[in-house]
Amino acid sequence: MSILEVKNLRVSFHAYAGRVQAVRGVSFSVDSGETLAIVGESGCGKSVTVQTVMKLTPTPPAFIEEGQILYNGRDITGCSEKEMQQLRGGEFSMIFQDPMTSLNPTMRVGRQINESILKHTSLSSKEATEKTMEMMRLVGIPKPEMNMLRYPHTYSGGMRQRIMIAMGMSTNPKILFADEPTTALDVTTQSQILDLMNSLKKQFNMAMVLITHNLGVVARMADKVAVMYAGKIVETGTAREVFYEPKHPYTWGLLNSMPDINGTDGSRELAAIPGTPPDLYAPPAGCAFAARCPYAMGACLKAQPEETSLSGTHKASCHLLDPRAPKVPAYEAKRHAVEGKQQSLGGM
Ligand SMILES: Nc1ncnc2c1ncn2[C@@H]1O[C@H](COP(=O)(O)OP(=O)(O)OP(=O)(O)O)[C@@H](O)[C@H]1O
Ligand SMILES: [Mg+2]
């Protein structure tokens, strides 16, 4: 049994102008010790998916229309806010792009970590202080007895992210959710933070759900990848399957737009694929990517593609996978584009 399993999750925002169908039937699972990366263009529903799992989407306007979120086999969609508060910051932990949104600017960092420990564990106040210092050391902050007295704004961005990680890890979480955790950081710091997250994940056998725009980060961190487009997962598989055997034209577009997979250059975000994603107030009847897809056929405009299983782990939803569909020449070309990057993926 996976520690987290999301089944057919649909989330909409009920707004004045209508219903925004932000997440349209998303399913994924993640096991302990495993990292799932969710990738896709801005607005495709990555953050809403993860925030819904943690019940951080404000209801209203957000509503879970359908679906289950199973944590250790138990559906948590109906949990009370009190139960969720226990999970969040306890068994679930979160790291966001901008730590300042999560850190209290008026409280010394040591006290913030300390309070989180006291709230979610049964440690005494003295033990919590020791744990705070231990966690600060673990994430590479020297002299914790001094540094714990500082306020968040006196730290650099990278150091603040380390504080967030120390705080998140201090309760021995089972799942770490990280939404663009290193986007705001310079290349070297990004690299250090990713290494830190990876080593903590291994040490504590955590599951990790990582949202990123950067495919280099995916290659470095992920065991599994889910490619999202317009509120759906259009392709999912092991990192190797998605990078080397991509089957969805949107994934081809993403991989081709990737200038460099070594992931050390944080400024190298995904280049744009021509066109724009559909309006989620009124998503198209057919495949949401059809309007931008160079291989779109009549069928693509009429009906949504079914999910095709390509292996035990690899799935994609595209009409081109129908045996009756014409063979497209693109695939080899796309594969070629990925092969050049093989060296840095070799460790996977
Ligand atoms: N409070 C809200 N009210 C209405 N629509 C919303 C709200 N929050 C998000 N949305 C919509 O939900 C969709 C998914 O948003 P989400 O933030 O999950 O995208 P994302 O994939 O995380 O993008 P990014 O990469 O830019 O962070 C978007 O179309 C967005 O406009
Ligand atoms: Mg987001």
CSV table of C-alpha atoms and ligand atoms in Angstrom, one decimal:
chain,number,residue,atom,x,y,z
A,1,MET,CA,0.0,0.0,0.0
A,2,SER,CA,1.3,3.4,-0.9
A,3,ILE,CA,1.6,6.0,1.9
A,4,LEU,CA,-0.3,8.5,-0.3
A,5,GLU,CA,-2.7,7.6,-3.0
A,6,VAL,CA,-4.8,10.2,-4.8
A,7,LYS,CA,-7.7,8.8,-6.9
A,8,ASN,CA,-9.5,10.8,-9.5
A,9,LEU,CA,-9.3,14.1,-7.7
A,10,ARG,CA,-11.4,16.9,-9.2
A,11,VAL,CA,-11.1,20.4,-7.7
A,12,SER,CA,-13.0,23.5,-8.9
A,13,PHE,CA,-13.1,27.1,-7.9
A,14,HIS,CA,-16.6,28.5,-7.8
A,15,ALA,CA,-16.0,32.1,-9.0
A,16,TYR,CA,-18.2,34.9,-10.0
A,17,ALA,CA,-17.5,34.3,-13.6
A,18,GLY,CA,-18.2,30.6,-13.4
A,19,ARG,CA,-16.5,27.4,-12.3
A,20,VAL,CA,-12.7,27.1,-12.9
A,21,GLN,CA,-12.0,23.4,-13.3
A,22,ALA,CA,-8.5,23.5,-11.9
A,23,VAL,CA,-7.9,19.8,-11.3
A,24,ARG,CA,-9.8,17.5,-13.5
A,25,GLY,CA,-9.4,13.9,-12.4
A,26,VAL,CA,-5.9,13.4,-11.1
A,27,SER,CA,-4.6,10.1,-9.8
A,28,PHE,CA,-1.2,9.3,-8.4
A,29,SER,CA,0.5,7.5,-5.6
A,30,VAL,CA,3.8,7.8,-3.8
A,31,ASP,CA,5.6,5.3,-1.5
A,32,SER,CA,7.9,5.9,1.4
A,33,GLY,CA,11.4,6.7,0.3
A,34,GLU,CA,10.1,7.7,-3.1
A,35,THR,CA,10.0,11.1,-4.9
A,36,LEU,CA,7.2,12.0,-7.2
A,37,ALA,CA,7.8,15.1,-9.3
A,38,ILE,CA,4.9,17.0,-10.8
A,39,VAL,CA,5.7,19.0,-13.8
A,40,GLY,CA,3.8,21.2,-16.2
A,41,GLU,CA,3.2,24.7,-17.4
A,42,SER,CA,2.0,27.5,-15.1
A,43,GLY,CA,-1.6,27.2,-14.2
A,44,CYS,CA,-1.9,23.5,-15.0
A,45,GLY,CA,-3.0,22.7,-11.4
A,46,LYS,CA,0.1,21.5,-9.7
A,47,SER,CA,-0.2,23.6,-6.6
A,48,VAL,CA,-3.9,23.2,-6.3
A,49,THR,CA,-3.5,19.4,-6.4
A,50,VAL,CA,-0.9,19.4,-3.6
A,51,GLN,CA,-2.7,22.1,-1.6
A,52,THR,CA,-5.9,20.1,-1.8
A,53,VAL,CA,-4.1,17.0,-0.4
A,54,MET,CA,-3.1,19.1,2.6
A,55,LYS,CA,-6.5,20.9,2.7
A,56,LEU,CA,-4.9,24.2,2.2
A,57,THR,CA,-7.1,25.4,-0.6
A,58,PRO,CA,-9.7,27.7,0.8
A,59,THR,CA,-13.2,26.3,0.7
A,60,PRO,CA,-15.1,28.2,-0.7
A,61,PRO,CA,-14.1,29.1,-3.4
A,62,ALA,CA,-12.4,25.7,-3.9
A,63,PHE,CA,-14.4,22.5,-3.8
A,64,ILE,CA,-13.4,18.9,-4.1
A,65,GLU,CA,-16.0,17.8,-6.7
A,66,GLU,CA,-14.9,14.2,-6.7
A,67,GLY,CA,-12.1,11.8,-5.7
A,68,GLN,CA,-10.3,10.3,-2.8
A,69,ILE,CA,-7.1,11.2,-0.9
A,70,LEU,CA,-5.8,8.1,0.9
A,71,TYR,CA,-3.2,8.6,3.5
A,72,ASN,CA,-2.0,5.1,4.7
A,73,GLY,CA,-5.2,3.8,3.2
A,74,ARG,CA,-7.5,6.2,5.0
A,75,ASP,CA,-9.5,8.7,3.0
A,76,ILE,CA,-8.7,12.2,4.5
A,77,THR,CA,-11.0,14.2,2.2
A,78,GLY,CA,-13.6,14.3,5.0
A,79,CYS,CA,-11.1,15.1,7.9
A,80,SER,CA,-11.9,18.0,10.1
A,81,GLU,CA,-9.7,21.1,10.2
A,82,LYS,CA,-8.4,20.0,13.6
A,83,GLU,CA,-7.3,16.6,12.3
A,84,MET,CA,-5.7,18.2,9.3
A,85,GLN,CA,-3.8,20.6,11.5
A,86,GLN,CA,-2.3,17.6,13.3
A,87,LEU,CA,-1.3,16.0,10.0
A,88,ARG,CA,0.1,19.2,8.6
A,89,GLY,CA,3.3,20.1,10.3
A,90,GLY,CA,3.3,16.6,11.9
A,91,GLU,CA,3.2,13.8,9.4
A,92,PHE,CA,3.0,16.0,6.4
A,93,SER,CA,5.5,18.8,6.0
A,94,MET,CA,5.7,21.5,3.4
A,95,ILE,CA,8.3,23.7,1.8
A,96,PHE,CA,7.3,26.5,-0.5
A,97,GLN,CA,9.1,28.7,-2.9
A,98,ASP,CA,9.2,31.7,-0.6
A,99,PRO,CA,9.9,30.7,3.0
A,100,MET,CA,8.9,34.2,4.2
A,101,THR,CA,5.3,33.3,3.5
A,102,SER,CA,5.5,30.5,6.0
A,103,LEU,CA,7.9,32.0,8.6
A,104,ASN,CA,6.6,34.5,11.1
A,105,PRO,CA,8.7,37.6,10.6
A,106,THR,CA,8.2,38.7,14.2
A,107,MET,CA,9.4,35.6,15.9
A,108,ARG,CA,13.0,34.3,16.3
A,109,VAL,CA,13.6,31.3,14.1
A,110,GLY,CA,14.6,29.0,16.9
A,111,ARG,CA,11.3,29.7,18.7
A,112,GLN,CA,9.4,28.9,15.5
A,113,ILE,CA,11.0,25.5,15.1
A,114,ASN,CA,10.6,24.9,18.8
A,115,GLU,CA,6.9,25.7,18.8
A,116,SER,CA,6.3,23.4,15.9
A,117,ILE,CA,8.1,20.5,17.8
A,118,LEU,CA,6.1,21.2,21.0
A,119,LYS,CA,2.8,21.3,19.0
A,120,HIS,CA,3.4,18.0,17.1
A,121,THR,CA,5.5,15.9,19.4
A,122,SER,CA,5.4,14.9,23.1
A,123,LEU,CA,8.9,16.3,23.8
A,124,SER,CA,9.5,18.5,26.8
A,125,SER,CA,10.5,22.1,26.4
A,126,LYS,CA,14.1,21.3,27.1
A,127,GLU,CA,14.1,18.4,24.7
A,128,ALA,CA,12.4,20.5,22.1
A,129,THR,CA,15.2,23.1,22.3
A,130,GLU,CA,17.8,20.4,21.9
A,131,LYS,CA,15.9,19.0,18.9
A,132,THR,CA,15.7,22.5,17.4
A,133,MET,CA,19.5,22.9,17.6
A,134,GLU,CA,20.0,19.4,16.3
A,135,MET,CA,17.8,20.1,13.3
A,136,MET,CA,19.5,23.4,12.6
A,137,ARG,CA,22.9,21.6,12.6
A,138,LEU,CA,21.4,18.9,10.4
A,139,VAL,CA,20.4,21.4,7.7
A,140,GLY,CA,23.8,23.1,7.8
A,141,ILE,CA,23.2,26.1,10.0
A,142,PRO,CA,26.3,26.6,12.2
A,143,LYS,CA,26.2,27.7,15.8
A,144,PRO,CA,22.5,27.0,16.4
A,145,GLU,CA,22.6,28.3,19.9
A,146,MET,CA,23.4,31.8,18.5
A,147,ASN,CA,21.6,31.5,15.2
A,148,MET,CA,18.3,30.4,16.7
A,149,LEU,CA,18.0,33.8,18.2
A,150,ARG,CA,17.9,35.6,14.8
A,151,TYR,CA,14.7,36.8,13.1
A,152,PRO,CA,13.9,35.4,9.6
A,153,HIS,CA,14.7,38.6,7.7
A,154,THR,CA,18.3,38.5,8.9
A,155,TYR,CA,18.9,35.3,7.0
A,156,SER,CA,19.6,34.9,3.3
A,157,GLY,CA,17.1,33.2,1.0
A,158,GLY,CA,19.0,29.9,1.1
A,159,MET,CA,19.4,30.0,4.8
A,160,ARG,CA,15.6,30.7,5.3
A,161,GLN,CA,14.9,27.7,3.1
A,162,ARG,CA,17.1,25.6,5.3
A,163,ILE,CA,15.2,26.9,8.4
A,164,MET,CA,11.9,25.8,6.7
A,165,ILE,CA,13.4,22.4,6.0
A,166,ALA,CA,14.6,22.2,9.6
A,167,MET,CA,11.2,23.1,10.8
A,168,GLY,CA,9.5,20.7,8.4
A,169,MET,CA,11.8,17.8,9.3
A,170,SER,CA,11.7,18.4,13.1
A,171,THR,CA,8.5,16.3,13.5
A,172,ASN,CA,9.8,13.3,11.5
A,173,PRO,CA,7.2,13.8,8.7
A,174,LYS,CA,6.2,10.8,6.5
A,175,ILE,CA,5.6,13.0,3.5
A,176,LEU,CA,7.4,16.1,2.4
A,177,PHE,CA,5.5,18.3,-0.1
A,178,ALA,CA,7.8,20.8,-1.8
A,179,ASP,CA,6.3,23.4,-4.2
A,180,GLU,CA,9.1,25.0,-6.2
A,181,PRO,CA,11.4,24.9,-3.2
A,182,THR,CA,14.5,26.2,-5.0
A,183,THR,CA,13.2,28.4,-7.7
A,184,ALA,CA,14.0,31.6,-5.9
A,185,LEU,CA,17.6,30.5,-5.1
A,186,ASP,CA,20.9,30.9,-6.9
A,187,VAL,CA,22.4,27.9,-8.7
A,188,THR,CA,24.8,26.9,-6.0
A,189,THR,CA,22.3,27.3,-3.2
A,190,GLN,CA,19.7,25.4,-5.2
A,191,SER,CA,22.0,22.6,-5.6
A,192,GLN,CA,22.9,22.4,-1.9
A,193,ILE,CA,19.2,22.5,-0.9
A,194,LEU,CA,18.3,19.7,-3.3
A,195,ASP,CA,21.1,17.6,-2.0
A,196,LEU,CA,20.0,18.3,1.5
A,197,MET,CA,16.4,17.3,0.7
A,198,ASN,CA,17.6,14.1,-1.0
A,199,SER,CA,19.8,13.1,1.9
A,200,LEU,CA,17.1,13.8,4.5
A,201,LYS,CA,14.6,11.9,2.4
A,202,LYS,CA,16.9,8.8,2.4
A,203,GLN,CA,17.8,9.2,6.1
A,204,PHE,CA,14.2,9.3,7.2
A,205,ASN,CA,12.7,7.2,4.4
A,206,MET,CA,10.2,9.9,3.6
A,207,ALA,CA,7.9,10.1,0.6
A,208,MET,CA,8.4,13.4,-1.3
A,209,VAL,CA,6.0,15.2,-3.7
A,210,LEU,CA,8.0,17.8,-5.5
A,211,ILE,CA,6.6,20.5,-7.8
A,212,THR,CA,9.0,22.1,-10.2
A,213,HIS,CA,9.3,23.8,-13.6
A,214,ASN,CA,12.8,22.7,-13.9
A,215,LEU,CA,13.4,19.3,-15.7
A,216,GLY,CA,16.9,19.3,-14.5
A,217,VAL,CA,15.6,19.2,-10.9
A,218,VAL,CA,13.3,16.4,-11.9
A,219,ALA,CA,16.1,14.3,-13.4
A,220,ARG,CA,18.1,14.8,-10.3
A,221,MET,CA,15.5,14.1,-7.7
A,222,ALA,CA,12.5,12.1,-9.0
A,223,ASP,CA,11.8,8.4,-9.0
A,224,LYS,CA,8.5,9.0,-10.7
A,225,VAL,CA,7.2,11.9,-12.8
A,226,ALA,CA,3.7,13.1,-13.4
A,227,VAL,CA,3.3,15.5,-16.4
A,228,MET,CA,0.2,17.7,-15.9
A,229,TYR,CA,-1.6,19.7,-18.6
A,230,ALA,CA,-4.8,21.7,-18.0
A,231,GLY,CA,-5.7,20.0,-14.8
A,232,LYS,CA,-4.9,16.4,-15.9
A,233,ILE,CA,-2.0,14.1,-15.7
A,234,VAL,CA,-1.3,13.4,-19.4
A,235,GLU,CA,1.7,11.1,-18.8
A,236,THR,CA,3.2,9.4,-15.9
A,237,GLY,CA,6.0,6.9,-15.3
A,238,THR,CA,9.4,6.4,-13.8
A,239,ALA,CA,11.8,9.2,-14.5
A,240,ARG,CA,13.5,7.0,-17.0
A,241,GLU,CA,10.3,6.2,-18.9
A,242,VAL,CA,9.2,9.8,-19.1
A,243,PHE,CA,12.7,11.1,-20.1
A,244,TYR,CA,13.6,8.3,-22.5
A,245,GLU,CA,10.3,6.9,-23.7
A,246,PRO,CA,8.0,9.8,-23.7
A,247,LYS,CA,4.7,9.1,-25.4
A,248,HIS,CA,2.7,12.3,-25.1
A,249,PRO,CA,3.3,15.2,-27.5
A,250,TYR,CA,3.1,17.6,-24.6
A,251,THR,CA,5.9,15.7,-22.9
A,252,TRP,CA,7.9,15.8,-26.1
A,253,GLY,CA,7.3,19.6,-26.2
A,254,LEU,CA,8.5,19.9,-22.6
A,255,LEU,CA,11.6,17.8,-23.2
A,256,ASN,CA,12.4,19.6,-26.4
A,257,SER,CA,12.1,23.0,-24.8
A,258,MET,CA,14.6,21.9,-22.1
A,259,PRO,CA,17.9,23.6,-22.8
A,260,ASP,CA,19.9,21.6,-20.4
A,261,ILE,CA,19.1,18.8,-18.0
A,262,ASN,CA,22.0,19.1,-15.6
A,263,GLY,CA,19.7,21.2,-13.4
A,264,THR,CA,22.4,23.4,-12.0
A,265,ASP,CA,21.2,26.5,-13.7
A,266,GLY,CA,18.1,27.7,-12.0
A,267,SER,CA,17.5,30.4,-14.6
A,268,ARG,CA,16.9,27.7,-17.3
A,269,GLU,CA,13.2,27.3,-17.0
A,270,LEU,CA,11.1,25.6,-19.6
A,271,ALA,CA,10.9,27.5,-22.8
A,272,ALA,CA,7.4,28.1,-24.1
A,273,ILE,CA,5.5,25.7,-26.3
A,274,PRO,CA,3.7,27.7,-29.0
A,275,GLY,CA,0.1,28.6,-28.0
A,276,THR,CA,-1.5,28.8,-24.6
A,277,PRO,CA,-3.4,26.3,-22.4
A,278,PRO,CA,-7.2,26.2,-22.7
A,279,ASP,CA,-9.5,28.2,-20.6
A,280,LEU,CA,-10.4,26.1,-17.5
A,281,TYR,CA,-13.8,27.8,-17.2
A,282,ALA,CA,-14.8,25.9,-20.3
A,283,PRO,CA,-12.3,23.1,-21.1
A,284,PRO,CA,-12.6,21.6,-24.6
A,285,ALA,CA,-14.6,18.5,-25.2
A,286,GLY,CA,-11.6,16.7,-26.7
A,287,CYS,CA,-8.0,16.6,-25.7
A,288,ALA,CA,-7.0,19.8,-24.0
A,289,PHE,CA,-3.6,19.8,-25.8
A,290,ALA,CA,-5.1,19.4,-29.3
A,291,ALA,CA,-5.1,23.1,-30.2
A,292,ARG,CA,-1.4,23.2,-29.6
A,293,CYS,CA,-0.5,19.7,-30.8
A,294,PRO,CA,1.3,19.4,-34.1
A,295,TYR,CA,-0.1,15.9,-34.5
A,296,ALA,CA,-3.8,16.6,-33.6
A,297,MET,CA,-6.3,14.5,-35.6
A,298,GLY,CA,-10.1,14.8,-35.9
A,299,ALA,CA,-10.5,12.4,-33.0
A,300,CYS,CA,-8.5,14.6,-30.7
A,301,LEU,CA,-11.0,17.5,-31.0
A,302,LYS,CA,-14.0,15.2,-30.4
A,303,ALA,CA,-13.2,13.0,-27.4
A,304,GLN,CA,-10.8,13.0,-24.5
A,305,PRO,CA,-8.2,10.3,-24.9
A,306,GLU,CA,-8.3,7.3,-22.6
A,307,GLU,CA,-5.3,6.4,-20.5
A,308,THR,CA,-3.1,3.8,-22.1
A,309,SER,CA,-0.9,1.6,-20.0
A,310,LEU,CA,2.5,1.2,-21.6
A,311,SER,CA,4.1,-0.7,-18.7
A,312,GLY,CA,3.3,-1.4,-15.1
A,313,THR,CA,4.3,2.1,-14.2
A,314,HIS,CA,4.1,4.1,-17.5
A,315,LYS,CA,0.8,5.6,-18.6
A,316,ALA,CA,-0.2,8.2,-21.1
A,317,SER,CA,-3.4,9.7,-22.4
A,318,CYS,CA,-3.2,10.4,-26.2
A,319,HIS,CA,-5.2,9.4,-29.3
A,320,LEU,CA,-1.9,8.7,-31.0
A,321,LEU,CA,-1.5,5.6,-28.9
A,322,ASP,CA,-4.6,4.1,-30.5
A,323,PRO,CA,-3.4,1.3,-32.8
A,324,ARG,CA,-5.5,2.9,-35.6
A,325,ALA,CA,-3.7,6.2,-35.3
A,326,PRO,CA,-1.2,7.2,-37.9
A,327,LYS,CA,2.4,6.8,-36.9
A,328,VAL,CA,4.0,10.1,-36.3
A,329,PRO,CA,7.7,10.7,-37.2
A,330,ALA,CA,8.2,12.9,-34.2
A,331,TYR,CA,9.1,10.4,-31.7
A,332,GLU,CA,12.6,9.5,-32.8
A,333,ALA,CA,13.4,13.1,-33.2
A,334,LYS,CA,12.3,13.8,-29.6
A,335,ARG,CA,14.2,10.8,-28.4
A,336,HIS,CA,17.3,12.1,-30.1
A,337,ALA,CA,16.9,15.3,-28.2
A,338,VAL,CA,16.8,13.5,-24.9
A,339,GLU,CA,19.8,11.2,-25.7
A,340,GLY,CA,22.1,14.1,-25.8
A,341,LYS,CA,21.4,14.6,-22.1
A,342,GLN,CA,21.9,11.0,-21.2
A,343,GLN,CA,25.1,11.5,-19.4
A,344,SER,CA,23.7,13.6,-16.6
A,345,LEU,CA,20.7,11.1,-16.3
A,346,GLY,CA,23.1,8.2,-16.1
A,347,GLY,CA,22.8,7.9,-12.3
A,348,MET,CA,19.1,7.3,-12.3
B,1,LIG,N1,-8.3,31.1,-5.7
B,1,LIG,C1,-8.5,30.8,-6.9
B,1,LIG,N2,-9.7,31.1,-7.6
B,1,LIG,C2,-9.9,30.8,-8.9
B,1,LIG,N3,-9.0,30.1,-9.6
B,1,LIG,C3,-7.9,29.7,-9.0
B,1,LIG,C4,-7.6,30.0,-7.7
B,1,LIG,N4,-6.4,29.4,-7.4
B,1,LIG,C5,-6.0,28.8,-8.5
B,1,LIG,N5,-6.9,29.0,-9.5
B,1,LIG,C6,-6.8,28.4,-10.9
B,1,LIG,O1,-6.5,27.1,-10.8
B,1,LIG,C7,-5.6,26.7,-11.9
B,1,LIG,C8,-4.4,25.9,-11.3
B,1,LIG,O2,-3.6,26.7,-10.6
B,1,LIG,P1,-2.3,26.3,-9.8
B,1,LIG,O3,-1.9,27.3,-8.9
B,1,LIG,O4,-2.5,24.9,-9.3
B,1,LIG,O5,-1.3,26.2,-11.1
B,1,LIG,P2,0.2,25.7,-11.0
B,1,LIG,O6,0.3,24.5,-11.9
B,1,LIG,O7,0.7,25.5,-9.6
B,1,LIG,O8,1.0,26.9,-11.7
B,1,LIG,P3,2.4,27.7,-11.4
B,1,LIG,O9,3.4,26.8,-12.1
B,1,LIG,O10,2.2,29.0,-12.0
B,1,LIG,O11,2.5,27.7,-9.9
B,1,LIG,C9,-5.2,28.0,-12.6
B,1,LIG,O12,-6.0,28.1,-13.8
B,1,LIG,C10,-5.6,29.0,-11.6
B,1,LIG,O13,-6.0,30.2,-12.3
B,2,MG,MG,2.0,26.6,-8.4
